Coordinates of C-alpha atoms and ligand atoms in Angstrom, one line a residue:
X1 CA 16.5 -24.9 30.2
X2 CA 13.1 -23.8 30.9
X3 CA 10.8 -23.6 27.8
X4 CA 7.6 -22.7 29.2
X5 CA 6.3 -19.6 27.9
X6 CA 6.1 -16.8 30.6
X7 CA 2.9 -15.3 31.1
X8 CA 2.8 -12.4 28.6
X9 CA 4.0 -14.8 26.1
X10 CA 1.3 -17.9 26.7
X11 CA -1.8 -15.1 27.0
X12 CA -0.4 -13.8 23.6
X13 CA -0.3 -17.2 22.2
X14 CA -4.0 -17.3 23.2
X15 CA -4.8 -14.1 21.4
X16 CA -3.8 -16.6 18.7
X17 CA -4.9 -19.5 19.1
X18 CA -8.7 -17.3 19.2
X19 CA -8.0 -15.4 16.4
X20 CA -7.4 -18.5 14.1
X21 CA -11.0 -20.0 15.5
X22 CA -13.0 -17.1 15.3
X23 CA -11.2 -14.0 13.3
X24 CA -10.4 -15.7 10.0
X25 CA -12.9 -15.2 6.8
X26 CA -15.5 -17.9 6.6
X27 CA -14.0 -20.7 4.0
X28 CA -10.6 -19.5 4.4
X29 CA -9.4 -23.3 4.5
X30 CA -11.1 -24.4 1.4
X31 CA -9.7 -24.6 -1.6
X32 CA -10.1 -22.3 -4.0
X33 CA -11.2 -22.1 -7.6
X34 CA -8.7 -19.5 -8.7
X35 CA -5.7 -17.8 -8.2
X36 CA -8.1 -14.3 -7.9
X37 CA -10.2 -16.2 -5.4
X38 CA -7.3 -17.5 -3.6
X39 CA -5.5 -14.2 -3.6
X40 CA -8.9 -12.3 -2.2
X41 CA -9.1 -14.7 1.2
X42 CA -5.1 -13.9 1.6
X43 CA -5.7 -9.9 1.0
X44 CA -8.7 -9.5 3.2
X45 CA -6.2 -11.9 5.8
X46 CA -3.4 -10.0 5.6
X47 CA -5.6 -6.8 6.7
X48 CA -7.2 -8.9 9.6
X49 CA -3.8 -9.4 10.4
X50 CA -2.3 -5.7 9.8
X51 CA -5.9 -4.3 11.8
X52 CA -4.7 -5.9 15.1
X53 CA -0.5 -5.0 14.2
X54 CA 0.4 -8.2 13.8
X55 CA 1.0 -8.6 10.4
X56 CA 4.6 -6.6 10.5
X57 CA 4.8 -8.3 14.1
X58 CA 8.2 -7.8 14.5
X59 CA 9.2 -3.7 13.2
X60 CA 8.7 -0.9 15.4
X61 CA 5.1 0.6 16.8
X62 CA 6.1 3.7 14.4
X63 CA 6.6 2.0 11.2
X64 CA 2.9 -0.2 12.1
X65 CA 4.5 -3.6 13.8
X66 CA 4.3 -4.3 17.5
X67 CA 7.8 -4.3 18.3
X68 CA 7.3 -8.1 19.3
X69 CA 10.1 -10.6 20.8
X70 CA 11.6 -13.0 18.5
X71 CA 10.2 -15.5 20.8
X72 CA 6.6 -13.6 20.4
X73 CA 7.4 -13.9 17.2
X74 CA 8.0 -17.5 17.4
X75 CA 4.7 -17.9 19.4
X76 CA 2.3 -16.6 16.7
X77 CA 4.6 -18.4 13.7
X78 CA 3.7 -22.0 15.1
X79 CA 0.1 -21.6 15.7
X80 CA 0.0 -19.7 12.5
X81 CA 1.9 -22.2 10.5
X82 CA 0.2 -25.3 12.2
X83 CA -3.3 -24.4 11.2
X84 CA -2.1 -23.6 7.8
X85 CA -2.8 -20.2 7.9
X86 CA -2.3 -18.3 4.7
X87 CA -0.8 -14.3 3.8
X88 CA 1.6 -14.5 7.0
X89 CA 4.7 -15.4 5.4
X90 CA 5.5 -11.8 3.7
X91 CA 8.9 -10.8 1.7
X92 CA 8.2 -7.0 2.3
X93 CA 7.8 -7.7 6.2
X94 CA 10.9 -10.0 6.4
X95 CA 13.4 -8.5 4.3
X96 CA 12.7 -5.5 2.5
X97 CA 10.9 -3.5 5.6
X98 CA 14.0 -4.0 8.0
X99 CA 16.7 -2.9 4.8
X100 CA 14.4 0.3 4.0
X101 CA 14.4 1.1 7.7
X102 CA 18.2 0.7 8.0
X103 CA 18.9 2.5 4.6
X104 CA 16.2 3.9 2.9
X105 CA 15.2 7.8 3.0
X106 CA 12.6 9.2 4.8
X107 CA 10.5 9.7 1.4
X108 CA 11.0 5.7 1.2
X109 CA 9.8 4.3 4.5
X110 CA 7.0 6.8 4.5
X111 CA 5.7 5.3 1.0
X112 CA 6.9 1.8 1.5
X113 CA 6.7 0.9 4.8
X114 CA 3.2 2.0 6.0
X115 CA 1.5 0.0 3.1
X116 CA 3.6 -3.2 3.8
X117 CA 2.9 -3.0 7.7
X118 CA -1.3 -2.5 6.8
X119 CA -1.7 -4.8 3.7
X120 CA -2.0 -3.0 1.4
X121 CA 1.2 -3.8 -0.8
X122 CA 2.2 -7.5 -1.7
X123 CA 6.4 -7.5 -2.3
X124 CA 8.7 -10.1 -4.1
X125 CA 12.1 -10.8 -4.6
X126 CA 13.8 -9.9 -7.4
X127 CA 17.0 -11.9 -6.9
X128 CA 18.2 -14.9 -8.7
X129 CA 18.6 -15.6 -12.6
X130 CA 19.2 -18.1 -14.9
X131 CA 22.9 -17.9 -14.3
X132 CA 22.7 -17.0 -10.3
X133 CA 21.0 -18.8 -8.0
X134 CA 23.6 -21.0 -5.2
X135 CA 26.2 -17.5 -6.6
X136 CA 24.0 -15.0 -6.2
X137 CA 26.4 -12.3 -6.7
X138 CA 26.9 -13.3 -10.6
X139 CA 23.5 -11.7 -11.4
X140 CA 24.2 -9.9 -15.0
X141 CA 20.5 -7.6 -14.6
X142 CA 21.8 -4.2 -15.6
X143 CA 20.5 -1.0 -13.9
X144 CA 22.2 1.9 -16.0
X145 CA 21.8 5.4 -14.6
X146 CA 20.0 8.0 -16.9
X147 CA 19.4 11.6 -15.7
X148 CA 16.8 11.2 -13.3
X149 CA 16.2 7.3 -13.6
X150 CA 17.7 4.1 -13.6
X151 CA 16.7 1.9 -16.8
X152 CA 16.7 -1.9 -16.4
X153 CA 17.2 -4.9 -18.8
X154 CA 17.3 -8.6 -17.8
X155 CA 15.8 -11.8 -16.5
X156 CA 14.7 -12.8 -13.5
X157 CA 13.4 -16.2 -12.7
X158 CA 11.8 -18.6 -9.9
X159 CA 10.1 -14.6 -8.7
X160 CA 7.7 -16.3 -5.7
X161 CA 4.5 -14.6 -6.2
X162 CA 5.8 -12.3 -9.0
X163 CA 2.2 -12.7 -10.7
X164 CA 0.2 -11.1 -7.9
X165 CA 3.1 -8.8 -6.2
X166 CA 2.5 -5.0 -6.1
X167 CA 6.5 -4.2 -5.7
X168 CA 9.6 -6.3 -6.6
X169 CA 12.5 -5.9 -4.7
X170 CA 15.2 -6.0 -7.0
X171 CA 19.3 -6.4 -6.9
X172 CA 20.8 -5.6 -10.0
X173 CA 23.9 -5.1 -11.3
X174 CA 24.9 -1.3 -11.5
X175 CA 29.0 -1.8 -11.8
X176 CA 30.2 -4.1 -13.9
X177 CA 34.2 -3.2 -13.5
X178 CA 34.3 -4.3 -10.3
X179 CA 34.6 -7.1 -8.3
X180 CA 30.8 -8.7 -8.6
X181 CA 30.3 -8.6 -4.8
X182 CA 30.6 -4.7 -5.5
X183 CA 28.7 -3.6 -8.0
X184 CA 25.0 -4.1 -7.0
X185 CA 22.4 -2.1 -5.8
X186 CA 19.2 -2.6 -4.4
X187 CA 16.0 -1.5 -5.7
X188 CA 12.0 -0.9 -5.6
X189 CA 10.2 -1.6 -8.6
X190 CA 6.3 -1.4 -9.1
X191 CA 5.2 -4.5 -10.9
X192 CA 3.1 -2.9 -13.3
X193 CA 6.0 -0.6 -15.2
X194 CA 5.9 -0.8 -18.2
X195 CA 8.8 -2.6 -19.9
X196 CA 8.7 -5.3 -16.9
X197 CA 7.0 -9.1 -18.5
X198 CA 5.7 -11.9 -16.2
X199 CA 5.5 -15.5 -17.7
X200 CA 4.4 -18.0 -15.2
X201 CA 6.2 -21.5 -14.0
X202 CA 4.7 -24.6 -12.6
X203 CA 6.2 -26.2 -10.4
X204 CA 6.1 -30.2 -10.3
X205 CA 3.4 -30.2 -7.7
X206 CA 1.3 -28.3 -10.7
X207 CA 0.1 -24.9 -9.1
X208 CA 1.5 -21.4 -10.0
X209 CA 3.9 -20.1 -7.6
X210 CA 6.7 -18.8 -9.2
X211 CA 7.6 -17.2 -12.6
X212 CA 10.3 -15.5 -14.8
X213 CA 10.4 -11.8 -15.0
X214 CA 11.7 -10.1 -17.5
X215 CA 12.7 -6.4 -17.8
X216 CA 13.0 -4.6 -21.3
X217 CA 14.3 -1.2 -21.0
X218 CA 12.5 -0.7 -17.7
X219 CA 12.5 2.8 -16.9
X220 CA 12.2 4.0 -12.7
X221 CA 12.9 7.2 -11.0
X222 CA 16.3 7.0 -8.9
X223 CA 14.5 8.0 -6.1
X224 CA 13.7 4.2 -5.8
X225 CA 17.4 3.0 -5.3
X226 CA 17.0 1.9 -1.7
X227 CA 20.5 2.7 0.0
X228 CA 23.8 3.0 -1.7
X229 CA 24.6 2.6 -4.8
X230 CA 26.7 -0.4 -5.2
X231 CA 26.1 -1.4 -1.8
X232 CA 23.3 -3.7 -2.8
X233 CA 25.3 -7.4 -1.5
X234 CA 24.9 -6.0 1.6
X235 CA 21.4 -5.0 1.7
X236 CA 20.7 -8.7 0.7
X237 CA 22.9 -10.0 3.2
X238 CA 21.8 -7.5 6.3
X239 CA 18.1 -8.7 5.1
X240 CA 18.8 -11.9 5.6
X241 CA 20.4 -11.7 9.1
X242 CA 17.1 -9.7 10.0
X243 CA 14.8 -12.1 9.1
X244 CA 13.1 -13.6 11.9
X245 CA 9.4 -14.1 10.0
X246 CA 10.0 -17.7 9.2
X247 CA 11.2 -19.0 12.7
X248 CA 8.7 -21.6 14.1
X249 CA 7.0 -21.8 10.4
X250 CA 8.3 -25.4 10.0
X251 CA 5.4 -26.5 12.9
X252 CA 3.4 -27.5 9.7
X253 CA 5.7 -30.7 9.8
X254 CA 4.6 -31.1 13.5
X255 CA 0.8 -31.1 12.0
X256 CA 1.7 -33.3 9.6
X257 CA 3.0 -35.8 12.2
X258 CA -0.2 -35.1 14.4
X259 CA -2.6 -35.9 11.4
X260 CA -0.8 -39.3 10.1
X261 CA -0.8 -40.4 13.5
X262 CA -4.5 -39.6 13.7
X263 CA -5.1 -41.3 10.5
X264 CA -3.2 -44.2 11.8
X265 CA -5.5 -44.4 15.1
X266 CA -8.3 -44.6 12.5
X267 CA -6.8 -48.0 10.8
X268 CA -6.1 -49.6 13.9
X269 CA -3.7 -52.9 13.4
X270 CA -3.8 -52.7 9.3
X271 CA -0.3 -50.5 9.9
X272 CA 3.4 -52.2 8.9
X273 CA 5.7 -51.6 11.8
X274 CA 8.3 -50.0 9.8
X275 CA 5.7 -46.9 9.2
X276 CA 5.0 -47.0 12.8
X277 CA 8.5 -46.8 13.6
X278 CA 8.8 -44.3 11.2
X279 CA 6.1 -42.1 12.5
X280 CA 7.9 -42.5 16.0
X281 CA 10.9 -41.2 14.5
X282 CA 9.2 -38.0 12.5
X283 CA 7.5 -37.4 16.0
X284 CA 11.4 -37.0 17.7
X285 CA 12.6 -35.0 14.7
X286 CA 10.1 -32.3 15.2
X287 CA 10.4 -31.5 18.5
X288 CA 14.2 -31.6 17.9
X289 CA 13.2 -29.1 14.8
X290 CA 10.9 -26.8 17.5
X291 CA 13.9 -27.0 20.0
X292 CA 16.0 -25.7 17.4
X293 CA 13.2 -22.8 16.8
X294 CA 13.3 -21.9 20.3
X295 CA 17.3 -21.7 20.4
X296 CA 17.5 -19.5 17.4
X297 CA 14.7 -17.2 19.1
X298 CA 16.7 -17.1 22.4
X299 CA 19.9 -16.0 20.4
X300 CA 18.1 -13.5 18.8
X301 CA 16.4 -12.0 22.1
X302 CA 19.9 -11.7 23.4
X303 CA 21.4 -9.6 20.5
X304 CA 22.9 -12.2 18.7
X305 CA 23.0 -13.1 14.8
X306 CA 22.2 -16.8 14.4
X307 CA 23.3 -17.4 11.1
X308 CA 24.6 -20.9 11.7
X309 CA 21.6 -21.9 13.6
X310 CA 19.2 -20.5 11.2
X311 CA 20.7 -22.6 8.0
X312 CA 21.2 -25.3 10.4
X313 CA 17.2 -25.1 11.4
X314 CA 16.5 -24.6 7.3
X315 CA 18.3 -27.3 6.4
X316 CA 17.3 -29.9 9.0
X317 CA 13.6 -28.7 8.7
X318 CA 13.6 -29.0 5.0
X319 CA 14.7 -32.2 4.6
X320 CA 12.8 -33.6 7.4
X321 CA 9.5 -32.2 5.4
X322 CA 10.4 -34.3 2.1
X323 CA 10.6 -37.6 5.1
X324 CA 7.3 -37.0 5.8
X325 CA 5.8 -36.2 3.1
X326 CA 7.8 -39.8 1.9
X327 CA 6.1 -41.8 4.7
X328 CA 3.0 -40.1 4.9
X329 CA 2.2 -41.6 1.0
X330 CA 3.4 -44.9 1.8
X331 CA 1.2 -44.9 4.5
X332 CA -2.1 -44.4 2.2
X333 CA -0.1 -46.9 -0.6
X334 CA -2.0 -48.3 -2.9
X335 CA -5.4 -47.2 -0.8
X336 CA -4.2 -43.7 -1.7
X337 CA -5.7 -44.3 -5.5
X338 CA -9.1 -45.2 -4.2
X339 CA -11.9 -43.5 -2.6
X340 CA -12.5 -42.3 0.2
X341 CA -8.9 -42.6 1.4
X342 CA -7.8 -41.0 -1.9
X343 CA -9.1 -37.3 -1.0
X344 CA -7.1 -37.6 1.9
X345 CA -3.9 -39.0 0.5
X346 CA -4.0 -35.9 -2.6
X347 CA -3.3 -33.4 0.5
X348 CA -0.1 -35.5 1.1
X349 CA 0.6 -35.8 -2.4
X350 CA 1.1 -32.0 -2.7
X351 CA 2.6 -32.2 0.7
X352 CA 5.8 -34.4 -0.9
X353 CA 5.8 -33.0 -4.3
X354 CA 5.9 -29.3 -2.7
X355 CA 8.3 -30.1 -0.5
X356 CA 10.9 -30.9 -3.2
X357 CA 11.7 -27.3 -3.3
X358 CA 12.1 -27.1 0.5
X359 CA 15.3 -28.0 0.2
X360 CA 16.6 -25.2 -2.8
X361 CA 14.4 -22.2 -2.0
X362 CA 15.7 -19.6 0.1
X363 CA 19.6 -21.6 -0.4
X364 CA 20.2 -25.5 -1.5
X365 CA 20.7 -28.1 1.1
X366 CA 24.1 -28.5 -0.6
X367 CA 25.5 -25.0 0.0
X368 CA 24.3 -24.5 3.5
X369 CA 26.1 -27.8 4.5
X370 CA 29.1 -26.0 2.6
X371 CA 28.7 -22.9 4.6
X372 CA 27.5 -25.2 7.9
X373 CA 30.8 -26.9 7.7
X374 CA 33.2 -23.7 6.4
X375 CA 32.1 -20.7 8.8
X376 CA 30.4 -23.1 11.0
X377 CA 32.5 -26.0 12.4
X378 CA 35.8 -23.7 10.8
X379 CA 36.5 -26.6 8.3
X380 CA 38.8 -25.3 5.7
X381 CA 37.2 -24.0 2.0
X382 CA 37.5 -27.2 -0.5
Ligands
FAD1 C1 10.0 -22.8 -4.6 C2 11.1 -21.8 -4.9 C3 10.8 -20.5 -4.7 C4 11.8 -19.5 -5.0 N1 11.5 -18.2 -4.8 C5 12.5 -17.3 -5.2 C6 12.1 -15.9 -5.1 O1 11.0 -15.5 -4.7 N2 13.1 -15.0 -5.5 C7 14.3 -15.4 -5.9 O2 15.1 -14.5 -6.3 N3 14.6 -16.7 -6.0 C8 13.7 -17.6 -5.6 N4 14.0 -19.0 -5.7 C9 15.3 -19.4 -6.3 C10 16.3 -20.0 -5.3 O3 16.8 -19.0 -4.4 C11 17.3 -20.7 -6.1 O4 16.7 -21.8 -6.9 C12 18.4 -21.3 -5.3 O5 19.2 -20.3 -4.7 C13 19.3 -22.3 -6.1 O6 19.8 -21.7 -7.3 P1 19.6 -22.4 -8.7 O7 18.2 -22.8 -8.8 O8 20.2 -21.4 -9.7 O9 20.5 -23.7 -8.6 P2 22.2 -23.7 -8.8 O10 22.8 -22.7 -7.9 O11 22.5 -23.7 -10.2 O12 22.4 -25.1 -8.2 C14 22.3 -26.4 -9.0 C15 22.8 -27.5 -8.1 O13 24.2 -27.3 -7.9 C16 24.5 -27.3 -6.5 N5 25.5 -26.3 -6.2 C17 25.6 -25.1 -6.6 N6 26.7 -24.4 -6.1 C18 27.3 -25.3 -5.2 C19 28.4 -25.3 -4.4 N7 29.1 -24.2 -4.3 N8 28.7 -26.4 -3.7 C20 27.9 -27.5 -3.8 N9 26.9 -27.6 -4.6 C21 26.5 -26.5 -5.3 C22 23.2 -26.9 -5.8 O14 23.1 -27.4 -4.5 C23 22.1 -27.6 -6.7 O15 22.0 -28.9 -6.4 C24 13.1 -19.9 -5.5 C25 13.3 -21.3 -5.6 C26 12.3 -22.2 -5.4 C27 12.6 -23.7 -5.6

């Protein structure tokens, strides 16, 4: 297999590779004081982004994207993700834009789409509870009918970006006789109604990222069920299958590797061999990680659904992150807790405690080996 990038494809990575030297706001890779601050530099990124129609990269020229390749796609994820580049990875582009597109009414993608596609509206999702997270489709959220609005009552929790989100996407339970595959729908729901609570959670690494939501008699017009009603499992498994966003995202493990082998270089000879050989090892996993990338972004240019490539790429990726992140404090050891090593060794710090989560966001390591091994290899169910 040939992976060099044809022409069109290695200029575009170049439009990149530019734009992160030269387009980004000045201190975008600083740290930031507070969440406002942090959130400002994202915004006035995400509209960078959106001015050159790359920030919905993927969706049509009419709804604002560019109609790119997955492998395009691909292209601008790994420069994007190995500079560290914030306000790219974006709920409403990968999953609730392609759903709204495929279901919604015309009213809906004019009002939704449009603002997600220029950066205008932040989106999270409003899926798992305290009771349904691995079974997703035992969520107990209620949305009741009532004239001309649905109203809403429940708890959501671990809601990424809840606390700065303009929109939630929402599944909640609209049937409860029926089998609980079957009775949920899907729905848009402006942050600021009133009714709807945010409480913040933080997470072991100690920053804000998540929260628990909670809805008390939340009143919104029907006109904001997106699709069927009922037909809401579907939504959030068709969104899923879309989702191409995130492919290639996992090259921030490959700058990892490049920067602890740097820092190594630096400290020539005063390195144990099994961290070298370690290193070595992290070095082949990535590139098979990026080959994985590149596979799941052929499939999908040919018309087909990936699904047990992508969980195999999240799960392989995800663990291979907490590895790193493992080695890459051992390296700094003890030197890690003094100056001037120490400011270094902090970024590496967040690096492993962050990267705990890896490997239970967006699905536990657990199930997708379940669902590697069931629908993958055709094992039979325990
Ligand atoms: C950083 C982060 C961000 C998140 N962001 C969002 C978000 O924006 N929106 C959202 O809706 N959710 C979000 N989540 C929630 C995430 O989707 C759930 O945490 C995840 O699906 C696991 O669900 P749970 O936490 O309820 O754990 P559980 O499902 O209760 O699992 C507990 C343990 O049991 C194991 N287990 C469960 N079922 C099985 C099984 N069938 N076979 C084998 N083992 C099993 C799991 O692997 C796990 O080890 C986020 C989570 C994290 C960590």
């Amino acid at each position: 297999m040939d992976f060099r990038l044809n022409p069109q494809q290695a200029a575009f990575q170049q439009d990149v590779a530019s734009f992160i030297e030269s387009g980004l706001p000045a201190g975008w890779d600083q740290g930031h004081d507070s969440l406002e601050e942090r959130m400002a530099v994202e915004r006035d990124i995400m509209k960078r982004l959106a001015s050159r129609h790359w920030l919905a990269l993927p969706w049509p020229k009419e709804y604002g994207g560019l109609g790119a390749t997955p492998m395009e796609q691909l292209v601008f994820n790994e420069q994007m993700a190995y500079h560290g580049v914030p306000g790219v990875m974006n709920m409403g582009v990968a999953w609730v834009g392609p759903v709204v597109m495929l279901y919604g009414t015309d009213e809906q993608k004019a009002q939704y789409l449009s603002r997600i596609a220029d950066g205008s509206d932040i989106w999270c999702t409003l899926y798992s509870e305290p009771g349904a997270g691995s079974d997703l489709a035992a969520m107990q959220t209620r949305a009741v009918r009532d004239g001309d609005d649905y109203v809403i009552n429940g708890q959501k929790i671990w809601t990424s970006f809840g606390h700065y989100a303009d929109w939630g996407w929402l599944a909640a339970r609209t049937d409860p006789d029926v089998p609980k595959h079957k009775g949920l729908s899907t729905f848009a729901v402006k942050m600021d109604t009133p009714g709807v609570t945010i409480r913040p959670l933080i997470n072991m690494a100690g920053t804000h990222e998540f929260n628990e939501i909670f809805f008390e008699d939340v009143r919104i017009p029907a006109s904001q069920l997106v699709g069927e009603e009922n037909r809401g499992w579907y939504h959030v498994a068709i969104g899923l299958d879309f989702e191409r966003s995130s492919i290639g995202a996992t090259s921030s493990a490959r700058r990892t590797v490049d920067d602890l082998v740097a820092e190594l270089k630096l400290r020539q000879g005063r390195v144990k061999p099994e961290l070298r050989h370690r290193l070595a090892e992290h070095h082949i996993a990535v590139q098979v990680l990026r080959t994985m990338a590149y596979n799941i972004a052929s499939m999908q240019g040919s018309g087909l659904v990936p699904t047990r490539e992508a969980q195999m790429a999240k799960l392989f990726g995800a663990e291979l992150q907490q590895k790193i992140g493992v080695t890459a404090l051992q390296l700094f050891g003890m030197e890690g807790q003094a100056s001037p090593a120490a400011s270094r060794a902090l970024r590496y710090q967040y690096t492993l405690l962050r990267a705990v989560a890896n490997t239970i966001e967006g699905g536990t390591s657990e199930v997708q080996r379940s669902v590697i091994a069931t629908r993958g290899l055709g094992l039979p169910r325990e």
